[in-house]
XYZ file of C-alpha atoms in Angstrom:
491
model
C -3.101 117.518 117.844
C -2.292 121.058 118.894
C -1.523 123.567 116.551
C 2.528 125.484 116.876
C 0.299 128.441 117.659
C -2.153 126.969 120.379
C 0.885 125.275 122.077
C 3.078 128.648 122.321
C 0.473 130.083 124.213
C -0.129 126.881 126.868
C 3.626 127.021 127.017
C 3.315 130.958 127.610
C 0.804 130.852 129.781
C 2.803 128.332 132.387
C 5.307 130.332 132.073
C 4.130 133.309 133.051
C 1.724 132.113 135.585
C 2.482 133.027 139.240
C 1.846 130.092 141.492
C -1.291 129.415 142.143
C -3.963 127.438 144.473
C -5.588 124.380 144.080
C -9.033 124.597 143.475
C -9.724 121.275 145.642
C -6.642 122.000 148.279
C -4.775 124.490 150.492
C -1.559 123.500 148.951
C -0.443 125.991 145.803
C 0.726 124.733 142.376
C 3.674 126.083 141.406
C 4.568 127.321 137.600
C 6.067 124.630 135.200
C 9.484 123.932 134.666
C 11.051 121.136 132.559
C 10.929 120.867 128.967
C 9.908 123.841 126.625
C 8.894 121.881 123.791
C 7.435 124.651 121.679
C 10.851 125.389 119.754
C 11.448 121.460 119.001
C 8.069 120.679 117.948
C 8.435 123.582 115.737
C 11.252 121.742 113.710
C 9.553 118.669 114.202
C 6.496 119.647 112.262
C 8.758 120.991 109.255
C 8.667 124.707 110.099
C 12.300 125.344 110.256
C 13.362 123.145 106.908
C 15.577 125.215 105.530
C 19.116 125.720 104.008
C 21.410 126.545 107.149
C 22.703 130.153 106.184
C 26.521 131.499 105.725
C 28.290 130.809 109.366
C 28.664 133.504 111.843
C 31.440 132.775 113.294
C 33.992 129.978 113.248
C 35.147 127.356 115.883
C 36.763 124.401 116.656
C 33.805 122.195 118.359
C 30.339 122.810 117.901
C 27.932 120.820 120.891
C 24.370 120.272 120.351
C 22.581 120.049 123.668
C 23.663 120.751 127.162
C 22.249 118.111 128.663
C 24.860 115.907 131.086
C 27.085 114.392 127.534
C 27.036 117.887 126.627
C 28.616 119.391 129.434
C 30.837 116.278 130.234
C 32.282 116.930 126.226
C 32.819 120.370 127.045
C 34.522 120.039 130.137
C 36.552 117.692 129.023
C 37.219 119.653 125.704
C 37.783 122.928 127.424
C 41.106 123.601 126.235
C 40.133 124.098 122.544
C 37.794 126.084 120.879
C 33.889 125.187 121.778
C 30.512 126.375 121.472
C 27.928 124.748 122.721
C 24.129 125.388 122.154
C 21.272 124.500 124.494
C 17.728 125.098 123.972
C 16.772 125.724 127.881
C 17.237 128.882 129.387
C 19.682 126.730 131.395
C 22.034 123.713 130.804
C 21.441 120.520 132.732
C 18.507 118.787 130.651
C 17.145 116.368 133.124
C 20.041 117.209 135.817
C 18.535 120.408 136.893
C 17.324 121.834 140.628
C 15.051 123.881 141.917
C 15.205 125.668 145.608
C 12.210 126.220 147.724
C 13.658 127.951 151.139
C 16.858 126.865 151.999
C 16.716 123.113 150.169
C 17.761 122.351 146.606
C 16.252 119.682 145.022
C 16.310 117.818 142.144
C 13.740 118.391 139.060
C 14.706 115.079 137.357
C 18.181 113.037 138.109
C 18.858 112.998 141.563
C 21.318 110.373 141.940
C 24.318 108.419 140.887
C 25.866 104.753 141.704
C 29.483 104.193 139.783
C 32.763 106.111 141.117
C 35.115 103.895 139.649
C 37.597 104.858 136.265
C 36.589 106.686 134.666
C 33.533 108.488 136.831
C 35.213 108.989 140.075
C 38.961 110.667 138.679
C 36.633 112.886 136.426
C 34.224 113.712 139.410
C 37.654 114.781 140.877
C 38.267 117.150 137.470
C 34.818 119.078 138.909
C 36.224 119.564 142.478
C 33.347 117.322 143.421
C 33.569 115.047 145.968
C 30.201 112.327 145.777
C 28.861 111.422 148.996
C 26.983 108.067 149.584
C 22.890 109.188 150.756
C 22.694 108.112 154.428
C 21.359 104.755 155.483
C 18.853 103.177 154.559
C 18.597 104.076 150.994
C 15.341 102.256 150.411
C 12.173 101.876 152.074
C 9.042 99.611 150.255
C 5.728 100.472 151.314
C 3.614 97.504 150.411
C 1.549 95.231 151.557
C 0.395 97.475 155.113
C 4.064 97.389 156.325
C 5.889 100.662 157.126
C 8.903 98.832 155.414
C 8.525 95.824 153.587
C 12.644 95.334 153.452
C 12.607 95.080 157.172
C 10.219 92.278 157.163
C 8.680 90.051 154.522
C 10.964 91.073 151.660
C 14.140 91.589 153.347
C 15.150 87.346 152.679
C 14.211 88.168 149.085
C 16.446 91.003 148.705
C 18.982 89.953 150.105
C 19.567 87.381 147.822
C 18.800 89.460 145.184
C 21.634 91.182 146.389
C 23.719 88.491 146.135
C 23.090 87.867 142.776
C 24.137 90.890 141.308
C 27.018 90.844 143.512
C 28.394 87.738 142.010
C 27.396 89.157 138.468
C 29.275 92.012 139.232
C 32.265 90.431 140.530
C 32.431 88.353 136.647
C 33.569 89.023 133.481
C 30.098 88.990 132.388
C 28.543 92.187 134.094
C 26.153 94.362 131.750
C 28.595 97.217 131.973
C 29.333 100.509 129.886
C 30.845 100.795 127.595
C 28.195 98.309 125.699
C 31.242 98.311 123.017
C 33.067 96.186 125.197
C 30.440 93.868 126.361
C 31.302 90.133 126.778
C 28.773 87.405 124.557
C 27.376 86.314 127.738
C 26.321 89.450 129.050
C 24.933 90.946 125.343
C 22.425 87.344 125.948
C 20.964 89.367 128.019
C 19.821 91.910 126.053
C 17.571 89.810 124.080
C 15.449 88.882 127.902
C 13.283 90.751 129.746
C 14.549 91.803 133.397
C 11.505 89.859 135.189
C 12.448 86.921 132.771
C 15.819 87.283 133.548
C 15.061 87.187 137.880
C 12.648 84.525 137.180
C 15.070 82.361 135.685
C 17.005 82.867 138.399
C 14.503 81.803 141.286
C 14.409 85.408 142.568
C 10.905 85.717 144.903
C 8.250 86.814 143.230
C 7.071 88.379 146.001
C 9.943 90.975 144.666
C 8.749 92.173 141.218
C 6.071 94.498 142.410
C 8.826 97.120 143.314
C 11.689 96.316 140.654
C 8.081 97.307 138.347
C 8.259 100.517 139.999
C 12.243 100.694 140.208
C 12.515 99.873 136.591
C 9.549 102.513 135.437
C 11.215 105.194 137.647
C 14.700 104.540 136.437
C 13.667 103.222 133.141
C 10.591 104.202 132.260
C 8.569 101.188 131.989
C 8.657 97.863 133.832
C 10.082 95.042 134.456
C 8.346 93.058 131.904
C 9.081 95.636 129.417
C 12.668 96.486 129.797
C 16.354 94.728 128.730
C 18.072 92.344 131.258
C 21.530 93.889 130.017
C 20.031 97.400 130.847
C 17.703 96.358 134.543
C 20.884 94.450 136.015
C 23.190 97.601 135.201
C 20.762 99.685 137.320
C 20.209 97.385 139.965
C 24.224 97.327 140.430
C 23.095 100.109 143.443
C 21.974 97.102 145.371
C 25.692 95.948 145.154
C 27.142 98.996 147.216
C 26.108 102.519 147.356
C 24.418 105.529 145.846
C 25.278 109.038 145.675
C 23.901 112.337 145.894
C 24.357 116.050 146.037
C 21.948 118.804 147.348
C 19.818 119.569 144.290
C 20.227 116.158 142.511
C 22.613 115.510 139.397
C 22.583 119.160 139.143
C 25.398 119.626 141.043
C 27.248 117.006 138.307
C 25.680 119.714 135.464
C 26.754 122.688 137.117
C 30.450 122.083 137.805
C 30.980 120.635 134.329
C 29.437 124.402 132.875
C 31.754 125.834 135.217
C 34.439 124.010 134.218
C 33.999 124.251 130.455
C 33.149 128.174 130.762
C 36.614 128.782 133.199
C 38.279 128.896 130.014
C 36.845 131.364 128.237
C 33.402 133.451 128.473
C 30.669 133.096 126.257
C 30.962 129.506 125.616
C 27.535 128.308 126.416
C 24.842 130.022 124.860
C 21.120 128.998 126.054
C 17.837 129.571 123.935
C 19.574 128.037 121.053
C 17.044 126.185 119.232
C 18.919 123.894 116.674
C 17.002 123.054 113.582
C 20.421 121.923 111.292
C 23.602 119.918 111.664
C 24.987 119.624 108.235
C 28.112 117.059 108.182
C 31.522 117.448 106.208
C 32.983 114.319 105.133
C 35.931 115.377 102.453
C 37.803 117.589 105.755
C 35.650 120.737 105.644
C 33.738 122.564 107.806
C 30.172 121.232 109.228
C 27.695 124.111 110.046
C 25.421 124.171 113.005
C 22.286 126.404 112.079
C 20.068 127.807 115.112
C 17.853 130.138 116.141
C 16.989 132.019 119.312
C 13.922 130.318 120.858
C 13.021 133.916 122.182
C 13.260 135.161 119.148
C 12.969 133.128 116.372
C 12.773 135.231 113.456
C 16.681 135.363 112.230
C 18.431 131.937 111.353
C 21.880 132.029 112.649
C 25.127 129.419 111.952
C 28.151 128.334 112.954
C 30.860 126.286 111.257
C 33.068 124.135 113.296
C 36.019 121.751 112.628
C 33.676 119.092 114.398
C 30.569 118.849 116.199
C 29.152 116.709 118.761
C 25.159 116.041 118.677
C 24.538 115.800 122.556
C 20.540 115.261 122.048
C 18.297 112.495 122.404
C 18.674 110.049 118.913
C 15.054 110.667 118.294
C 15.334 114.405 117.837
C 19.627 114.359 116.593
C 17.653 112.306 113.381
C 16.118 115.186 112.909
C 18.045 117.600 112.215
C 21.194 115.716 111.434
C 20.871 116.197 107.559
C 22.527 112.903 106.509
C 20.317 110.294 105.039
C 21.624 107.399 106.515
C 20.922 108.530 109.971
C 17.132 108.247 110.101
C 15.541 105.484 110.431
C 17.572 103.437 113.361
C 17.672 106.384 115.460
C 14.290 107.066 115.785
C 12.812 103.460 116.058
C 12.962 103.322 119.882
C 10.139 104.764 121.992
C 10.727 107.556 124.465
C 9.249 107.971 128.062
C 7.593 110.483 129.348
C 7.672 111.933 133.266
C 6.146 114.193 135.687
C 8.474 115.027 138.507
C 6.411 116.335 141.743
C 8.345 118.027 144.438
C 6.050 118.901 147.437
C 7.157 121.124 149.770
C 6.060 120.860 153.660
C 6.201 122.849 156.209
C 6.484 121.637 160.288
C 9.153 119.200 161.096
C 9.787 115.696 158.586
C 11.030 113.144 160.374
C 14.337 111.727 158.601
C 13.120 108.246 156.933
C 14.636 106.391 153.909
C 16.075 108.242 151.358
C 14.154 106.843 148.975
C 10.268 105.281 149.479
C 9.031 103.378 146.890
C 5.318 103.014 146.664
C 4.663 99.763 144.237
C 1.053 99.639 144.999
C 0.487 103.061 143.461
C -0.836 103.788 140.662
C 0.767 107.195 139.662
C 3.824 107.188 142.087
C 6.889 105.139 141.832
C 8.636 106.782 144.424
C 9.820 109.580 146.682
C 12.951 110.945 147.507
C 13.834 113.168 150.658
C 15.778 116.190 149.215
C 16.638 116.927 152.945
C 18.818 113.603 153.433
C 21.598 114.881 151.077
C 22.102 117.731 153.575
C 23.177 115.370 156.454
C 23.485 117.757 159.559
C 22.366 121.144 157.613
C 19.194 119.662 157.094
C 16.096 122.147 158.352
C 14.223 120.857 160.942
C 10.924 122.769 160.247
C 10.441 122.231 156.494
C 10.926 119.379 153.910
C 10.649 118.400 150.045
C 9.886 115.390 148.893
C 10.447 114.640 144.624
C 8.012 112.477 143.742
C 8.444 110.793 140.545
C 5.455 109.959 138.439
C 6.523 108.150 135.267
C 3.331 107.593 132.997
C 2.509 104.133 131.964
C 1.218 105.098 128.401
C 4.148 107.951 127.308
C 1.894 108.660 124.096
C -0.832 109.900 126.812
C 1.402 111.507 129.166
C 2.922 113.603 126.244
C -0.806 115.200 125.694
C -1.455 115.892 129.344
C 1.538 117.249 129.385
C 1.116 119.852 127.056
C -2.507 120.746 128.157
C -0.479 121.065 131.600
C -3.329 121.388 133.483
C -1.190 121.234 136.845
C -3.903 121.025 139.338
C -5.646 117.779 138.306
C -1.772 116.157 137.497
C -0.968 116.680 141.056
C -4.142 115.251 143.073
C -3.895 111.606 142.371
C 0.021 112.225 143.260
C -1.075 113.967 146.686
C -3.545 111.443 147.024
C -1.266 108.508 146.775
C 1.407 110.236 148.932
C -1.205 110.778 151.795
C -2.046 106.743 151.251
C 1.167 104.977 151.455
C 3.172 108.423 152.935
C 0.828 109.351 155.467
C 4.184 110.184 158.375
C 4.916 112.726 155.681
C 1.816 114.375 156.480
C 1.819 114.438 160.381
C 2.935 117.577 161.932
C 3.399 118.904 158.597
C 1.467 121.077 156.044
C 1.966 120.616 151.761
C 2.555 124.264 151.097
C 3.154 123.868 147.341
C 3.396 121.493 144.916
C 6.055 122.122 141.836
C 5.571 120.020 138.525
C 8.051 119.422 136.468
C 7.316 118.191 132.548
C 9.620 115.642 130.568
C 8.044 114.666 127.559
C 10.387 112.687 125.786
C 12.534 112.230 128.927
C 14.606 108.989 127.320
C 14.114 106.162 125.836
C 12.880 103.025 126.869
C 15.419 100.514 126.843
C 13.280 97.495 125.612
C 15.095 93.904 124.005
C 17.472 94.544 121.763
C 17.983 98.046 122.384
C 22.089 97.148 123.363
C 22.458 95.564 120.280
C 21.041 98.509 118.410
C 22.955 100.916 119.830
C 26.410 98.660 119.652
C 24.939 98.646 115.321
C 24.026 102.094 115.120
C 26.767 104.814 113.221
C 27.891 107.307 116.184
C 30.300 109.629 113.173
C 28.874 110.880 110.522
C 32.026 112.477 108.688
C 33.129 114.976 111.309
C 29.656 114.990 113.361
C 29.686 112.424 116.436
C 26.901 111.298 118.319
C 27.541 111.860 122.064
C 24.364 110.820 124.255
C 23.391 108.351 126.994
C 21.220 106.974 124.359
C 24.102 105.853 122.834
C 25.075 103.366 125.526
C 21.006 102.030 125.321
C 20.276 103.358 129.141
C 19.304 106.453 130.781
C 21.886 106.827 132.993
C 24.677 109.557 134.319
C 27.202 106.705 133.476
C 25.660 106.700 130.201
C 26.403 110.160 129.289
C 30.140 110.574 130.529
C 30.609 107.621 128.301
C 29.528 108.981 125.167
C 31.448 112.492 125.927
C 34.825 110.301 126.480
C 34.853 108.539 123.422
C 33.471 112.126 121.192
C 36.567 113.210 123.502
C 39.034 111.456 122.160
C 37.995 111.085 118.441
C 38.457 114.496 118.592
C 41.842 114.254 120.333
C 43.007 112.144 117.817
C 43.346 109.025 120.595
C-alpha cells in the first residue's frame, strides 16, 4: 500500500504534468482529472482524528459534498442560509466536463432518462430544457456486424423492449423513491438482472451487451447486479435519453448557479471534511474541514442542520455517531476510467452510443458531438470511452500509480478493433483519462432493501446521496436532496 506521502507526490506529479506523448503512439496523454484522493485517504488512514475545533462561523445548512445531491439540496435550499463544502477544486463529482476545441464533453455522467415529477418541473427551476440524443441511441458491435440491433439482435430487443414497457406501465415498476416500492417489485431485489431476463425467456443471445450496459451504468454485470436496480436503468429502452453538451455537467452547473444566485460565497471548494458531529437535544452540529491546499489549520462550522451529500462508504467515516458504521460501509464500490479521445479530420455522425460487448476493457463509447445537433464541427470529434474495471480492488491501485500511457493502449486498441470508422479520415490527437476510484457502489442483491433499512437522520444530520436510493443514478440524487429538502422545511 502507498504511503500518504508517496501518494501526494503521484497525485502532484499528474497534476502538474503538461500533456504528454505516448511512448508507443503519436497520440498525447493528457494530465489527470477526476478524483483527488490524497485528502480522503488522509482521513481514511486516521490522520485527521481529531476533536472538530470552536466553529467559525454560523449557518443555517451545512452540505457535505457537491456532488449532483449536493447541489440539487442547495438549489433547492437556496433561500436560507447554506454552506456547502466540496473537496474538488470544482463541484460536480462525477457530473463534470472537460473541453478540447470547441466540444464539451463529459468526464463521467453524460446522460439522463426520467423527466417526469419531480425531475422535469425541477429541470425547469435550472432554466434547463433536456433534449432527447438524436436517433439511434444505441449501436452493438458484436459478432462482425456494424450493428447488431439492425440485424440479429434487433427481434431480441425488441421484445425486451416490450417487457419493460409493460413493467413500466404497472404498479410494480422498480421506481425511486425505493421508500415507496410495491412487494412485488422489492422481489426483485433479492434476483440477479440476468436471472431476472432469463426467467422471462429474454434471448440469450442478449446478455453479452446488458453485461456491458450493466458494468458501464452499474459497475459490474449482469450476473452481479439487483433486478430492482438493472430494470430501473433499462427503463431508457422504454422511451428516450437525454443529454447536454458536456454530459450531466450541465445538470451540476445550473444547480451551483442557482444555489450561489442568492448569495456569494456559498460554495467553497478544497474543503476536505474530516468531521460531522450530530446534535440530537436541538443544538448545533459542527462540520470540521480543512483546506486540501493547505492542510495545516482545522477549520469548523456549526449549522442548524447538515446534509452529508457523500458516498455512504466515506459519510461513515467521518459521521461521528456510532450507530452509523457498519451498514454504510458494507457495500462494495466501483471503480472507473473514463477515456475521452479526441480526433481530428471529419467523424462521421453514428449512434450516440456504441457498445463494444466483446471487449475486454471498453464497455462503450459515446459521441460528445451528437449532443450538439447542427453546431456539431465537422473536422474534429471526441469520443468518452468508458472503461469500468472488472476487479475495482485492482483498478483502485492502477489508478493511483496512474501510469496513463499503458491505461490507455488496450482502450485505443479495442477502439481501433470494434471502432475502426472512428479511425478513417481521422487522427487520435490526445487521449484524456479521467480517475474514479470509488465511483459508486455496486448495487448487488439486497442492496434496495438495505438502503430502505438503513438510518438517513442522525439527530439533525441527514444523509442525502444517490446511494441512498441503492443506484447510481441522476434520479437517484435529486431524490435524496428532496426528501433532506423537506425535513428541513418542516414538510
Amino acid at each position: 500500500m502507498l504511503t500518504r506521502r508517496q501518494t501526494m507526490r503521484l497525485l502532484g506529479a499528474a497534476a502538474l504534468a503538461p500533456a504528454r506523448a505516448s511512448a508507443e503512439a503519436d497520440y498525447r496523454i493528457g494530465a489527470w482529472t477526476g478524483d483527488s484522493f490524497a485528502p480522503m485517504h488522509a482521513i481514511r488512514d486516521g490522520l485527521w482524528d481529531r476533536p472538530a475545533p470552536a466553529p467559525e462561523r454560523r449557518v443555517e445548512v451545512a452540505i457535505v459534498g457537491g456532488g449532483l445531491a449536493g447541489l440539487a439540496a442547495a438549489a433547492l435550499l437556496r433561500d436560507h442560509d447554506i454552506l456547502l463544502l466540496e473537496r474538488e477544486t470544482e463541484p460536480g463529482g462525477a457530473a463534470k466536463s472537460g473541453r478540447w476545441r470547441d466540444i464539451d464533453y463529459a468526464l463521467g455522467s453524460a446522460y439522463f432518462v426520467d423527466v417526469s415529477e419531480p425531475f422535469g418541473p425541477f429541470y425547469e427551476t435550472l432554466g434547463l430544457t433536456p433534449v432527447p440524443v438524436p436517433q439511434p441511441e444505441n449501436r452493438v458491435i458484436a459478432g462482425g456486424s456494424t450493428d447488431a440491433f439492425s440485424g440479429p439482435l434487433r427481434a431480441p430487443l425488441e421484445r425486451l423492449q416490450g417487457l419493460v414497457a409493460r413493467l413500466m406501465a404497472s404498479a410494480d415498476f422498480p421506481r425511486t423513491p425505493i421508500e415507496a416500492a410495491s412487494p412485488t417489485a422489492l422481489a426483485l431485489d433479492r434476483l440477479t438482472l440476468r436471472q431476472f431476463l432469463l426467467r422471462e425467456q429474454i434471448d440469450p443471445a442478449l446478455l453479452p451487451w446488458l453485461d456491458a450496459f450493466s458494468r458501464s451504468a452499474m459497475g459490474a454485470g449482469a450476473a452481479e447486479v439487483s433486478a430492482y436496480v438493472g430494470l430501473n436503468f433499462l427503463s431508457e429502452l422504454a422511451g428516450r435519453i437525454y443529454a447536454f453538451p458536456g454530459g450531466n455537467a450541465a445538470l451540476a452547473k445550473a444547480m451551483a448557479a442557482r444555489a450561489s444566485s442568492a448569495g456569494a460565497g456559498r460554495i467553497v471548494t478544497g474543503a476536505a471534511v474530516f468531521a460531522v458531529e450530530p446534535s440530537n437535544d436541538g443544538g448545533e452540529a459542527r462540520v470540521a474541514w480543512f483546506d486540501a491546499q493547505n492542510p495545516g489549520q482545522p477549520r469548523c462550522v456549526a449549522a442548524k442542520w447538515v446534509v452529508l451529500a457523500a458516498p455512504f462508504f466515506f459519510a461513515a467515516r467521518i459521521l461521528r455517531d456510532p450507530a452509523a458504521k457498519a451498514a454504510m460501509t458494507r457495500p462494495r464500490q466501483g471503480s472507473f476510467l473514463v477515456a475521452n479521445c479526441c480526433f481530428r479530420g471529419p467523424m462521421a455522425p453514428g449512434a450516440y452510443d456504441c457498445w463494444t460487448p466483446e471487449a475486454e476493457n471498453v464497455t462503450d463509447a459515446v459521441d460528445a458531438g451528437a449532443a450538439l445537433g447542427e453546431k456539431r464541427p465537422r473536422d474534429h470529434g471526441i469520443l468518452t470511452v468508458y472503461a469500468p474495471f472488472r476487479d475495482p480492488q485492482m483498478g483502485r491501485a492502477q489508478l493511483l500509480a496512474g501510469d496513463g500511457a499503458a491505461l490507455a493502449a488496450p482502450i485505443v486498441a479495442e477502439l481501433r478493433r470494434f471502432l475502426p470508422e472512428a479511425f478513417s479520415g481521422t487522427r487520435l490527437a490526445e487521449v484524456r483519462l479521467t480517475r474514479w476510484g470509488h465511483h459508486h457502489l455496486l448495487p448487488t442483491p439486497g442492496i434496495v432493501e438495505t438502503m430502505r433499512a438503513l438510518p438517513k437522520r442522525y439527530g439533525n444530520v441527514l444523509l442525502a446521496h444517490s446511494d441512498g436510493q441503492g443506484m447510481p443514478a441522476v434520479e437517484s440524487a435529486i431524490t435524496e436532496a428532496h426528501r433532506a429538502a423537506a425535513i428541513i422545511r418542516g414538510r
